Amino acid sequence: MDHLPGGPDKAWDTAVLTVDANVLLDLYRYHAATRDSILAALEAFAPRVWISNQAANEFIVNRKRAIISAEKTFREANTILEELAKSLDSGVNKLKGNRLVPRGAVEKLRVRAGSALAEARAKIQQAQSDHPNYLTEDPILDRLLVLFEKRT
């Protein structure tokens, strides 16, 4: 990039940025902080940001599916936690059956791992309840419409 007139900083100051539909659809799949960082980065390029008509159409066609997939992700996370809890119980029961393993160590493992699972479950439930219903109100779409107005 040293061969660019004005150096690499000049390229960042004058370059045009375009994104594909997947970048925009992933905004519905990210944690709020990540999503806001990406949107802020895109907005920093205004008015040098644009989207192709094809990418805009793909975004609109697949937007609802991306929103719904977030709910599926929460369900999958809860299923994984349930499987971990069952596996923990099974493992603890096996350890309890081993006469050479100190019962105190097994009980401490059960309590600590159970506590960690409960904490993870609570955080996931909180994230799920905090997750907006973008089908009824969509600030992501609102920001994108402003960002890409007359830039398609």
Tab-separated table of N, CA and C in Angstrom:
chain	number	residue	atom	x	y	z
A	1	MET	N	0.818	-1.200	0.000
A	1	MET	CA	0.000	0.000	0.000
A	1	MET	C	0.856	1.256	0.000
A	2	ASP	N	2.158	1.083	0.166
A	2	ASP	CA	3.032	2.246	0.136
A	2	ASP	C	3.068	2.894	-1.239
A	3	HIS	N	2.679	2.151	-2.266
A	3	HIS	CA	2.713	2.683	-3.620
A	3	HIS	C	1.492	3.548	-3.942
A	4	LEU	N	0.556	3.660	-3.024
A	4	LEU	CA	-0.626	4.480	-3.251
A	4	LEU	C	-0.262	5.958	-3.135
A	5	PRO	N	-0.782	6.757	-4.060
A	5	PRO	CA	-0.530	8.200	-3.941
A	5	PRO	C	-1.090	8.720	-2.620
A	6	GLY	N	-0.281	9.395	-1.863
A	6	GLY	CA	-0.720	9.930	-0.586
A	6	GLY	C	-0.593	8.936	0.551
A	7	GLY	N	-0.172	7.699	0.259
A	7	GLY	CA	0.039	6.694	1.300
A	7	GLY	C	-1.244	5.988	1.693
A	8	PRO	N	-1.130	5.025	2.607
A	8	PRO	CA	-2.288	4.216	3.005
A	8	PRO	C	-3.372	5.018	3.730
A	9	ASP	N	-2.975	6.071	4.457
A	9	ASP	CA	-3.991	6.869	5.149
A	9	ASP	C	-4.911	7.570	4.161
A	10	LYS	N	-4.374	7.976	3.042
A	10	LYS	CA	-5.173	8.639	2.008
A	10	LYS	C	-6.233	7.676	1.478
A	11	ALA	N	-5.870	6.390	1.347
A	11	ALA	CA	-6.832	5.393	0.863
A	11	ALA	C	-8.019	5.295	1.808
A	12	TRP	N	-7.768	5.277	3.102
A	12	TRP	CA	-8.874	5.191	4.079
A	12	TRP	C	-9.743	6.438	4.045
A	13	ASP	N	-9.142	7.562	3.708
A	13	ASP	CA	-9.888	8.821	3.679
A	13	ASP	C	-10.716	9.008	2.414
A	14	THR	N	-10.373	8.274	1.356
A	14	THR	CA	-11.059	8.475	0.080
A	14	THR	C	-11.744	7.225	-0.458
A	15	ALA	N	-11.476	6.077	0.121
A	15	ALA	CA	-12.028	4.824	-0.396
A	15	ALA	C	-13.545	4.781	-0.265
A	16	VAL	N	-14.145	4.032	-1.177
A	16	VAL	CA	-15.576	3.769	-1.129
A	16	VAL	C	-15.747	2.381	-0.517
A	17	LEU	N	-16.685	2.247	0.407
A	17	LEU	CA	-16.930	0.978	1.080
A	17	LEU	C	-18.263	0.416	0.634
A	18	THR	N	-18.254	-0.855	0.275
A	18	THR	CA	-19.494	-1.541	-0.042
A	18	THR	C	-19.558	-2.825	0.777
A	19	VAL	N	-20.742	-3.268	1.081
A	19	VAL	CA	-20.916	-4.480	1.876
A	19	VAL	C	-21.883	-5.402	1.158
A	20	ASP	N	-21.783	-6.682	1.490
A	20	ASP	CA	-22.748	-7.620	0.925
A	20	ASP	C	-23.854	-7.879	1.944
A	21	ALA	N	-24.848	-8.604	1.518
A	21	ALA	CA	-26.023	-8.843	2.362
A	21	ALA	C	-25.659	-9.572	3.648
A	22	ASN	N	-24.719	-10.510	3.598
A	22	ASN	CA	-24.377	-11.286	4.795
A	22	ASN	C	-23.831	-10.419	5.914
A	23	VAL	N	-23.073	-9.397	5.578
A	23	VAL	CA	-22.560	-8.485	6.609
A	23	VAL	C	-23.738	-7.838	7.335
A	24	LEU	N	-24.725	-7.427	6.584
A	24	LEU	CA	-25.881	-6.759	7.179
A	24	LEU	C	-26.775	-7.744	7.920
A	25	LEU	N	-26.971	-8.930	7.376
A	25	LEU	CA	-27.805	-9.934	8.039
A	25	LEU	C	-27.183	-10.385	9.356
A	26	ASP	N	-25.862	-10.444	9.398
A	26	ASP	CA	-25.187	-10.847	10.633
A	26	ASP	C	-25.402	-9.841	11.762
A	27	LEU	N	-25.785	-8.629	11.441
A	27	LEU	CA	-26.068	-7.647	12.490
A	27	LEU	C	-27.155	-8.145	13.432
A	28	TYR	N	-28.059	-8.984	12.930
A	28	TYR	CA	-29.131	-9.542	13.758
A	28	TYR	C	-28.648	-10.713	14.620
A	29	ARG	N	-27.456	-11.203	14.335
A	29	ARG	CA	-26.945	-12.381	15.031
A	29	ARG	C	-25.869	-12.042	16.056
A	30	TYR	N	-25.461	-10.792	16.109
A	30	TYR	CA	-24.398	-10.382	17.020
A	30	TYR	C	-24.954	-9.844	18.330
A	31	HIS	N	-24.100	-9.892	19.331
A	31	HIS	CA	-24.382	-9.229	20.600
A	31	HIS	C	-24.460	-7.724	20.320
A	32	ALA	N	-25.211	-7.005	21.118
A	32	ALA	CA	-25.463	-5.577	20.889
A	32	ALA	C	-24.182	-4.755	20.733
A	33	ALA	N	-23.179	-5.004	21.564
A	33	ALA	CA	-21.942	-4.213	21.494
A	33	ALA	C	-21.234	-4.424	20.155
A	34	THR	N	-21.170	-5.659	19.702
A	34	THR	CA	-20.533	-5.960	18.421
A	34	THR	C	-21.323	-5.322	17.286
A	35	ARG	N	-22.630	-5.479	17.331
A	35	ARG	CA	-23.503	-4.917	16.297
A	35	ARG	C	-23.330	-3.400	16.224
A	36	ASP	N	-23.324	-2.728	17.376
A	36	ASP	CA	-23.188	-1.274	17.382
A	36	ASP	C	-21.828	-0.828	16.857
A	37	SER	N	-20.790	-1.604	17.146
A	37	SER	CA	-19.454	-1.276	16.631
A	37	SER	C	-19.414	-1.362	15.108
A	38	ILE	N	-20.030	-2.402	14.579
A	38	ILE	CA	-20.039	-2.569	13.123
A	38	ILE	C	-20.850	-1.455	12.464
A	39	LEU	N	-22.012	-1.167	13.026
A	39	LEU	CA	-22.827	-0.079	12.464
A	39	LEU	C	-22.095	1.256	12.540
A	40	ALA	N	-21.423	1.514	13.650
A	40	ALA	CA	-20.669	2.761	13.789
A	40	ALA	C	-19.544	2.837	12.758
A	41	ALA	N	-18.886	1.703	12.511
A	41	ALA	CA	-17.824	1.680	11.507
A	41	ALA	C	-18.381	1.970	10.116
A	42	LEU	N	-19.516	1.366	9.805
A	42	LEU	CA	-20.152	1.639	8.507
A	42	LEU	C	-20.560	3.106	8.404
A	43	GLU	N	-21.130	3.624	9.472
A	43	GLU	CA	-21.577	5.020	9.468
A	43	GLU	C	-20.401	5.989	9.364
A	44	ALA	N	-19.227	5.569	9.816
A	44	ALA	CA	-18.041	6.428	9.716
A	44	ALA	C	-17.636	6.642	8.255
A	45	PHE	N	-18.047	5.727	7.386
A	45	PHE	CA	-17.719	5.855	5.967
A	45	PHE	C	-18.733	6.695	5.190
A	46	ALA	N	-19.855	7.043	5.833
A	46	ALA	CA	-20.845	7.863	5.134
A	46	ALA	C	-20.196	9.183	4.762
A	47	PRO	N	-20.363	9.681	3.603
A	47	PRO	CA	-21.196	9.257	2.489
A	47	PRO	C	-20.471	8.377	1.461
A	48	ARG	N	-19.408	7.737	1.837
A	48	ARG	CA	-18.643	6.905	0.894
A	48	ARG	C	-18.984	5.429	1.027
A	49	VAL	N	-20.152	5.124	1.545
A	49	VAL	CA	-20.585	3.745	1.679
A	49	VAL	C	-21.766	3.527	0.732
A	50	TRP	N	-21.808	2.345	0.115
A	50	TRP	CA	-22.934	2.040	-0.766
A	50	TRP	C	-23.199	0.556	-0.739
A	51	ILE	N	-24.360	0.171	-1.255
A	51	ILE	CA	-24.755	-1.229	-1.319
A	51	ILE	C	-25.307	-1.487	-2.717
A	52	SER	N	-24.945	-2.617	-3.286
A	52	SER	CA	-25.468	-2.951	-4.607
A	52	SER	C	-26.950	-3.286	-4.499
A	53	ASN	N	-27.648	-3.136	-5.585
A	53	ASN	CA	-29.073	-3.470	-5.608
A	53	ASN	C	-29.270	-4.944	-5.265
A	54	GLN	N	-28.385	-5.805	-5.766
A	54	GLN	CA	-28.467	-7.243	-5.480
A	54	GLN	C	-28.315	-7.509	-3.982
A	55	ALA	N	-27.331	-6.885	-3.345
A	55	ALA	CA	-27.121	-7.085	-1.906
A	55	ALA	C	-28.302	-6.546	-1.106
A	56	ALA	N	-28.841	-5.411	-1.513
A	56	ALA	CA	-30.002	-4.845	-0.820
A	56	ALA	C	-31.203	-5.783	-0.927
A	57	ASN	N	-31.431	-6.331	-2.117
A	57	ASN	CA	-32.541	-7.280	-2.295
A	57	ASN	C	-32.341	-8.536	-1.457
A	58	GLU	N	-31.116	-9.080	-1.442
A	58	GLU	CA	-30.833	-10.274	-0.639
A	58	GLU	C	-31.058	-9.992	0.846
A	59	PHE	N	-30.672	-8.819	1.280
A	59	PHE	CA	-30.880	-8.439	2.680
A	59	PHE	C	-32.373	-8.429	3.012
A	60	ILE	N	-33.160	-7.779	2.181
A	60	ILE	CA	-34.603	-7.672	2.448
A	60	ILE	C	-35.257	-9.048	2.410
A	61	VAL	N	-34.891	-9.863	1.444
A	61	VAL	CA	-35.493	-11.198	1.314
A	61	VAL	C	-35.146	-12.089	2.508
A	62	ASN	N	-33.933	-11.981	3.028
A	62	ASN	CA	-33.453	-12.888	4.084
A	62	ASN	C	-33.504	-12.293	5.488
A	63	ARG	N	-33.929	-11.068	5.624
A	63	ARG	CA	-33.931	-10.382	6.920
A	63	ARG	C	-34.767	-11.125	7.965
A	64	LYS	N	-35.975	-11.493	7.625
A	64	LYS	CA	-36.852	-12.169	8.585
A	64	LYS	C	-36.237	-13.489	9.044
A	65	ARG	N	-35.658	-14.232	8.125
A	65	ARG	CA	-35.018	-15.508	8.473
A	65	ARG	C	-33.853	-15.286	9.440
A	66	ALA	N	-33.080	-14.231	9.225
A	66	ALA	CA	-31.955	-13.927	10.119
A	66	ALA	C	-32.449	-13.565	11.515
A	67	ILE	N	-33.544	-12.826	11.585
A	67	ILE	CA	-34.111	-12.436	12.876
A	67	ILE	C	-34.604	-13.670	13.627
A	68	ILE	N	-35.294	-14.535	12.930
A	68	ILE	CA	-35.839	-15.746	13.549
A	68	ILE	C	-34.714	-16.692	13.985
A	69	SER	N	-33.609	-16.691	13.265
A	69	SER	CA	-32.502	-17.591	13.614
A	69	SER	C	-31.908	-17.263	14.981
A	70	ALA	N	-32.038	-16.024	15.433
A	70	ALA	CA	-31.532	-15.653	16.764
A	70	ALA	C	-32.275	-16.439	17.840
A	71	GLU	N	-33.579	-16.590	17.689
A	71	GLU	CA	-34.355	-17.368	18.660
A	71	GLU	C	-33.907	-18.822	18.669
A	72	LYS	N	-33.618	-19.346	17.505
A	72	LYS	CA	-33.131	-20.724	17.406
A	72	LYS	C	-31.797	-20.854	18.150
A	73	THR	N	-30.956	-19.849	18.045
A	73	THR	CA	-29.658	-19.863	18.720
A	73	THR	C	-29.833	-19.933	20.232
A	74	PHE	N	-30.778	-19.191	20.774
A	74	PHE	CA	-31.036	-19.239	22.212
A	74	PHE	C	-31.550	-20.621	22.632
A	75	ARG	N	-32.451	-21.198	21.834
A	75	ARG	CA	-32.956	-22.543	22.137
A	75	ARG	C	-31.817	-23.560	22.125
A	76	GLU	N	-30.935	-23.456	21.141
A	76	GLU	CA	-29.796	-24.380	21.054
A	76	GLU	C	-28.876	-24.226	22.263
A	77	ALA	N	-28.647	-23.004	22.701
A	77	ALA	CA	-27.793	-22.765	23.869
A	77	ALA	C	-28.397	-23.410	25.107
A	78	ASN	N	-29.700	-23.280	25.278
A	78	ASN	CA	-30.365	-23.896	26.429
A	78	ASN	C	-30.310	-25.420	26.363
A	79	THR	N	-30.437	-25.976	25.177
A	79	THR	CA	-30.331	-27.425	25.001
A	79	THR	C	-28.929	-27.906	25.373
A	80	ILE	N	-27.917	-27.169	24.961
A	80	ILE	CA	-26.533	-27.533	25.289
A	80	ILE	C	-26.327	-27.503	26.805
A	81	LEU	N	-26.870	-26.486	27.468
A	81	LEU	CA	-26.745	-26.411	28.927
A	81	LEU	C	-27.447	-27.591	29.603
A	82	GLU	N	-28.600	-27.982	29.096
A	82	GLU	CA	-29.299	-29.147	29.654
A	82	GLU	C	-28.457	-30.409	29.489
A	83	GLU	N	-27.843	-30.558	28.332
A	83	GLU	CA	-26.984	-31.724	28.090
A	83	GLU	C	-25.774	-31.718	29.019
A	84	LEU	N	-25.196	-30.534	29.233
A	84	LEU	CA	-24.065	-30.419	30.159
A	84	LEU	C	-24.474	-30.803	31.577
A	85	ALA	N	-25.652	-30.366	32.002
A	85	ALA	CA	-26.134	-30.684	33.352
A	85	ALA	C	-26.328	-32.191	33.507
A	86	LYS	N	-26.900	-32.830	32.493
A	86	LYS	CA	-27.086	-34.287	32.548
A	86	LYS	C	-25.743	-35.006	32.581
A	87	SER	N	-24.821	-34.531	31.781
A	87	SER	CA	-23.484	-35.137	31.750
A	87	SER	C	-22.779	-34.954	33.089
A	88	LEU	N	-22.930	-33.783	33.695
A	88	LEU	CA	-22.351	-33.524	35.015
A	88	LEU	C	-22.921	-34.495	36.039
A	89	ASP	N	-24.249	-34.632	36.054
A	89	ASP	CA	-24.880	-35.562	36.992
A	89	ASP	C	-24.363	-36.983	36.793
A	90	SER	N	-24.264	-37.393	35.559
A	90	SER	CA	-23.789	-38.752	35.255
A	90	SER	C	-22.349	-38.934	35.733
A	91	GLY	N	-21.510	-37.953	35.442
A	91	GLY	CA	-20.115	-38.031	35.847
A	91	GLY	C	-19.945	-38.025	37.357
A	92	VAL	N	-20.701	-37.200	38.029
A	92	VAL	CA	-20.634	-37.132	39.498
A	92	VAL	C	-21.083	-38.457	40.098
A	93	ASN	N	-22.155	-39.022	39.565
A	93	ASN	CA	-22.623	-40.315	40.070
A	93	ASN	C	-21.577	-41.413	39.880
A	94	LYS	N	-20.880	-41.379	38.775
A	94	LYS	CA	-19.816	-42.364	38.538
A	94	LYS	C	-18.677	-42.166	39.528
A	95	LEU	N	-18.325	-40.902	39.760
A	95	LEU	CA	-17.248	-40.622	40.711
A	95	LEU	C	-17.637	-41.039	42.130
A	96	LYS	N	-18.890	-40.833	42.490
A	96	LYS	CA	-19.359	-41.225	43.817
A	96	LYS	C	-19.250	-42.741	44.007
A	97	GLY	N	-19.391	-43.474	42.923
A	97	GLY	CA	-19.289	-44.929	42.995
A	97	GLY	C	-17.864	-45.426	43.122
A	98	ASN	N	-16.908	-44.546	42.917
A	98	ASN	CA	-15.500	-44.918	43.025
A	98	ASN	C	-15.062	-44.702	44.468
A	99	ARG	N	-14.734	-45.768	45.154
A	99	ARG	CA	-14.401	-45.685	46.588
A	99	ARG	C	-13.086	-44.977	46.873
A	100	LEU	N	-12.225	-44.866	45.869
A	100	LEU	CA	-10.929	-44.226	46.095
A	100	LEU	C	-10.984	-42.699	45.962
A	101	VAL	N	-12.050	-42.213	45.368
A	101	VAL	CA	-12.172	-40.765	45.169
A	101	VAL	C	-12.846	-40.154	46.389
A	102	PRO	N	-12.220	-39.130	46.990
A	102	PRO	CA	-12.809	-38.497	48.178
A	102	PRO	C	-14.176	-37.879	47.864
A	103	ARG	N	-15.151	-38.204	48.701
A	103	ARG	CA	-16.520	-37.693	48.509
A	103	ARG	C	-16.561	-36.166	48.533
A	104	GLY	N	-15.738	-35.560	49.370
A	104	GLY	CA	-15.721	-34.095	49.461
A	104	GLY	C	-15.331	-33.451	48.139
A	105	ALA	N	-14.370	-34.050	47.448
A	105	ALA	CA	-13.938	-33.509	46.155
A	105	ALA	C	-15.056	-33.627	45.124
A	106	VAL	N	-15.759	-34.754	45.168
A	106	VAL	CA	-16.857	-34.970	44.221
A	106	VAL	C	-17.991	-33.984	44.497
A	107	GLU	N	-18.309	-33.803	45.750
A	107	GLU	CA	-19.392	-32.880	46.110
A	107	GLU	C	-19.021	-31.441	45.748
A	108	LYS	N	-17.771	-31.064	45.980
A	108	LYS	CA	-17.308	-29.719	45.630
A	108	LYS	C	-17.405	-29.507	44.115
A	109	LEU	N	-17.039	-30.532	43.349
A	109	LEU	CA	-17.144	-30.465	41.889
A	109	LEU	C	-18.597	-30.257	41.474
A	110	ARG	N	-19.498	-31.043	42.064
A	110	ARG	CA	-20.916	-30.937	41.722
A	110	ARG	C	-21.452	-29.538	42.019
A	111	VAL	N	-21.114	-29.009	43.194
A	111	VAL	CA	-21.611	-27.698	43.599
A	111	VAL	C	-21.060	-26.606	42.693
A	112	ARG	N	-19.748	-26.611	42.467
A	112	ARG	CA	-19.130	-25.549	41.653
A	112	ARG	C	-19.585	-25.613	40.193
A	113	ALA	N	-19.587	-26.809	39.625
A	113	ALA	CA	-20.018	-26.942	38.230
A	113	ALA	C	-21.502	-26.612	38.105
A	114	GLY	N	-22.287	-27.064	39.077
A	114	GLY	CA	-23.716	-26.739	39.060
A	114	GLY	C	-23.957	-25.248	39.161
A	115	SER	N	-23.176	-24.583	39.975
A	115	SER	CA	-23.285	-23.136	40.122
A	115	SER	C	-22.912	-22.431	38.816
A	116	ALA	N	-21.846	-22.901	38.175
A	116	ALA	CA	-21.422	-22.309	36.903
A	116	ALA	C	-22.489	-22.505	35.830
A	117	LEU	N	-23.088	-23.675	35.791
A	117	LEU	CA	-24.162	-23.936	34.825
A	117	LEU	C	-25.372	-23.034	35.098
A	118	ALA	N	-25.723	-22.880	36.351
A	118	ALA	CA	-26.858	-22.020	36.710
A	118	ALA	C	-26.583	-20.567	36.323
A	119	GLU	N	-25.357	-20.129	36.543
A	119	GLU	CA	-24.987	-18.758	36.172
A	119	GLU	C	-25.056	-18.572	34.663
A	120	ALA	N	-24.533	-19.538	33.924
A	120	ALA	CA	-24.590	-19.461	32.465
A	120	ALA	C	-26.038	-19.462	31.981
A	121	ARG	N	-26.862	-20.307	32.554
A	121	ARG	CA	-28.279	-20.373	32.183
A	121	ARG	C	-28.964	-19.021	32.437
A	122	ALA	N	-28.682	-18.418	33.574
A	122	ALA	CA	-29.283	-17.122	33.908
A	122	ALA	C	-28.838	-16.032	32.933
A	123	LYS	N	-27.555	-16.042	32.589
A	123	LYS	CA	-27.049	-15.022	31.653
A	123	LYS	C	-27.646	-15.202	30.263
A	124	ILE	N	-27.798	-16.444	29.833
A	124	ILE	CA	-28.408	-16.700	28.528
A	124	ILE	C	-29.871	-16.281	28.543
A	125	GLN	N	-30.583	-16.597	29.627
A	125	GLN	CA	-31.989	-16.190	29.729
A	125	GLN	C	-32.123	-14.671	29.743
A	126	GLN	N	-31.195	-14.006	30.418
A	126	GLN	CA	-31.222	-12.539	30.443
A	126	GLN	C	-30.956	-11.981	29.048
A	127	ALA	N	-29.964	-12.539	28.360
A	127	ALA	CA	-29.659	-12.095	26.999
A	127	ALA	C	-30.860	-12.317	26.086
A	128	GLN	N	-31.548	-13.446	26.276
A	128	GLN	CA	-32.715	-13.735	25.459
A	128	GLN	C	-33.846	-12.747	25.755
A	129	SER	N	-34.067	-12.448	27.018
A	129	SER	CA	-35.146	-11.507	27.339
A	129	SER	C	-34.785	-10.080	26.927
A	130	ASP	N	-33.495	-9.742	26.912
A	130	ASP	CA	-33.053	-8.415	26.475
A	130	ASP	C	-33.031	-8.277	24.957
A	131	HIS	N	-32.998	-9.426	24.256
A	131	HIS	CA	-32.901	-9.408	22.800
A	131	HIS	C	-34.188	-8.836	22.210
A	132	PRO	N	-34.074	-7.779	21.435
A	132	PRO	CA	-35.275	-7.133	20.892
A	132	PRO	C	-36.017	-8.030	19.902
A	133	ASN	N	-37.290	-7.767	19.756
A	133	ASN	CA	-38.084	-8.422	18.722
A	133	ASN	C	-38.032	-7.516	17.492
A	134	TYR	N	-37.090	-7.806	16.617
A	134	TYR	CA	-36.877	-6.956	15.450
A	134	TYR	C	-37.996	-7.065	14.423
A	135	LEU	N	-38.901	-8.007	14.602
A	135	LEU	CA	-40.029	-8.106	13.679
A	135	LEU	C	-41.076	-7.038	13.966
A	136	THR	N	-41.084	-6.520	15.191
A	136	THR	CA	-42.056	-5.482	15.534
A	136	THR	C	-41.443	-4.083	15.510
A	137	GLU	N	-40.197	-3.976	15.926
A	137	GLU	CA	-39.493	-2.688	15.917
A	137	GLU	C	-38.036	-2.974	15.584
A	138	ASP	N	-37.519	-2.316	14.556
A	138	ASP	CA	-36.197	-2.682	14.050
A	138	ASP	C	-35.274	-1.472	13.908
A	139	PRO	N	-34.563	-1.117	14.986
A	139	PRO	CA	-33.627	0.003	14.901
A	139	PRO	C	-32.435	-0.284	13.983
A	140	ILE	N	-32.112	-1.552	13.772
A	140	ILE	CA	-31.034	-1.894	12.831
A	140	ILE	C	-31.450	-1.473	11.428
A	141	LEU	N	-32.639	-1.893	11.032
A	141	LEU	CA	-33.147	-1.531	9.704
A	141	LEU	C	-33.244	-0.020	9.569
A	142	ASP	N	-33.700	0.655	10.611
A	142	ASP	CA	-33.807	2.116	10.573
A	142	ASP	C	-32.449	2.758	10.290
A	143	ARG	N	-31.414	2.287	10.988
A	143	ARG	CA	-30.067	2.855	10.785
A	143	ARG	C	-29.551	2.543	9.386
A	144	LEU	N	-29.823	1.336	8.903
A	144	LEU	CA	-29.358	0.960	7.562
A	144	LEU	C	-30.075	1.771	6.478
A	145	LEU	N	-31.358	2.017	6.662
A	145	LEU	CA	-32.092	2.815	5.674
A	145	LEU	C	-31.531	4.217	5.577
A	146	VAL	N	-31.182	4.796	6.712
A	146	VAL	CA	-30.575	6.128	6.711
A	146	VAL	C	-29.190	6.067	6.069
A	147	LEU	N	-28.412	5.069	6.456
A	147	LEU	CA	-27.041	4.936	5.962
A	147	LEU	C	-27.000	4.782	4.444
A	148	PHE	N	-27.877	3.948	3.896
A	148	PHE	CA	-27.820	3.624	2.475
A	148	PHE	C	-28.809	4.419	1.628
A	149	GLU	N	-29.449	5.433	2.211
A	149	GLU	CA	-30.377	6.255	1.427
A	149	GLU	C	-29.633	6.901	0.270
A	150	LYS	N	-30.143	6.680	-0.932
A	150	LYS	CA	-29.555	7.211	-2.186
A	150	LYS	C	-28.140	6.705	-2.392
A	151	ARG	N	-27.811	5.533	-1.822
A	151	ARG	CA	-26.464	4.955	-1.993
A	151	ARG	C	-26.558	3.507	-2.460
A	152	THR	N	-27.553	3.237	-3.303
A	152	THR	CA	-27.748	1.882	-3.814
A	152	THR	C	-27.444	1.864	-5.296
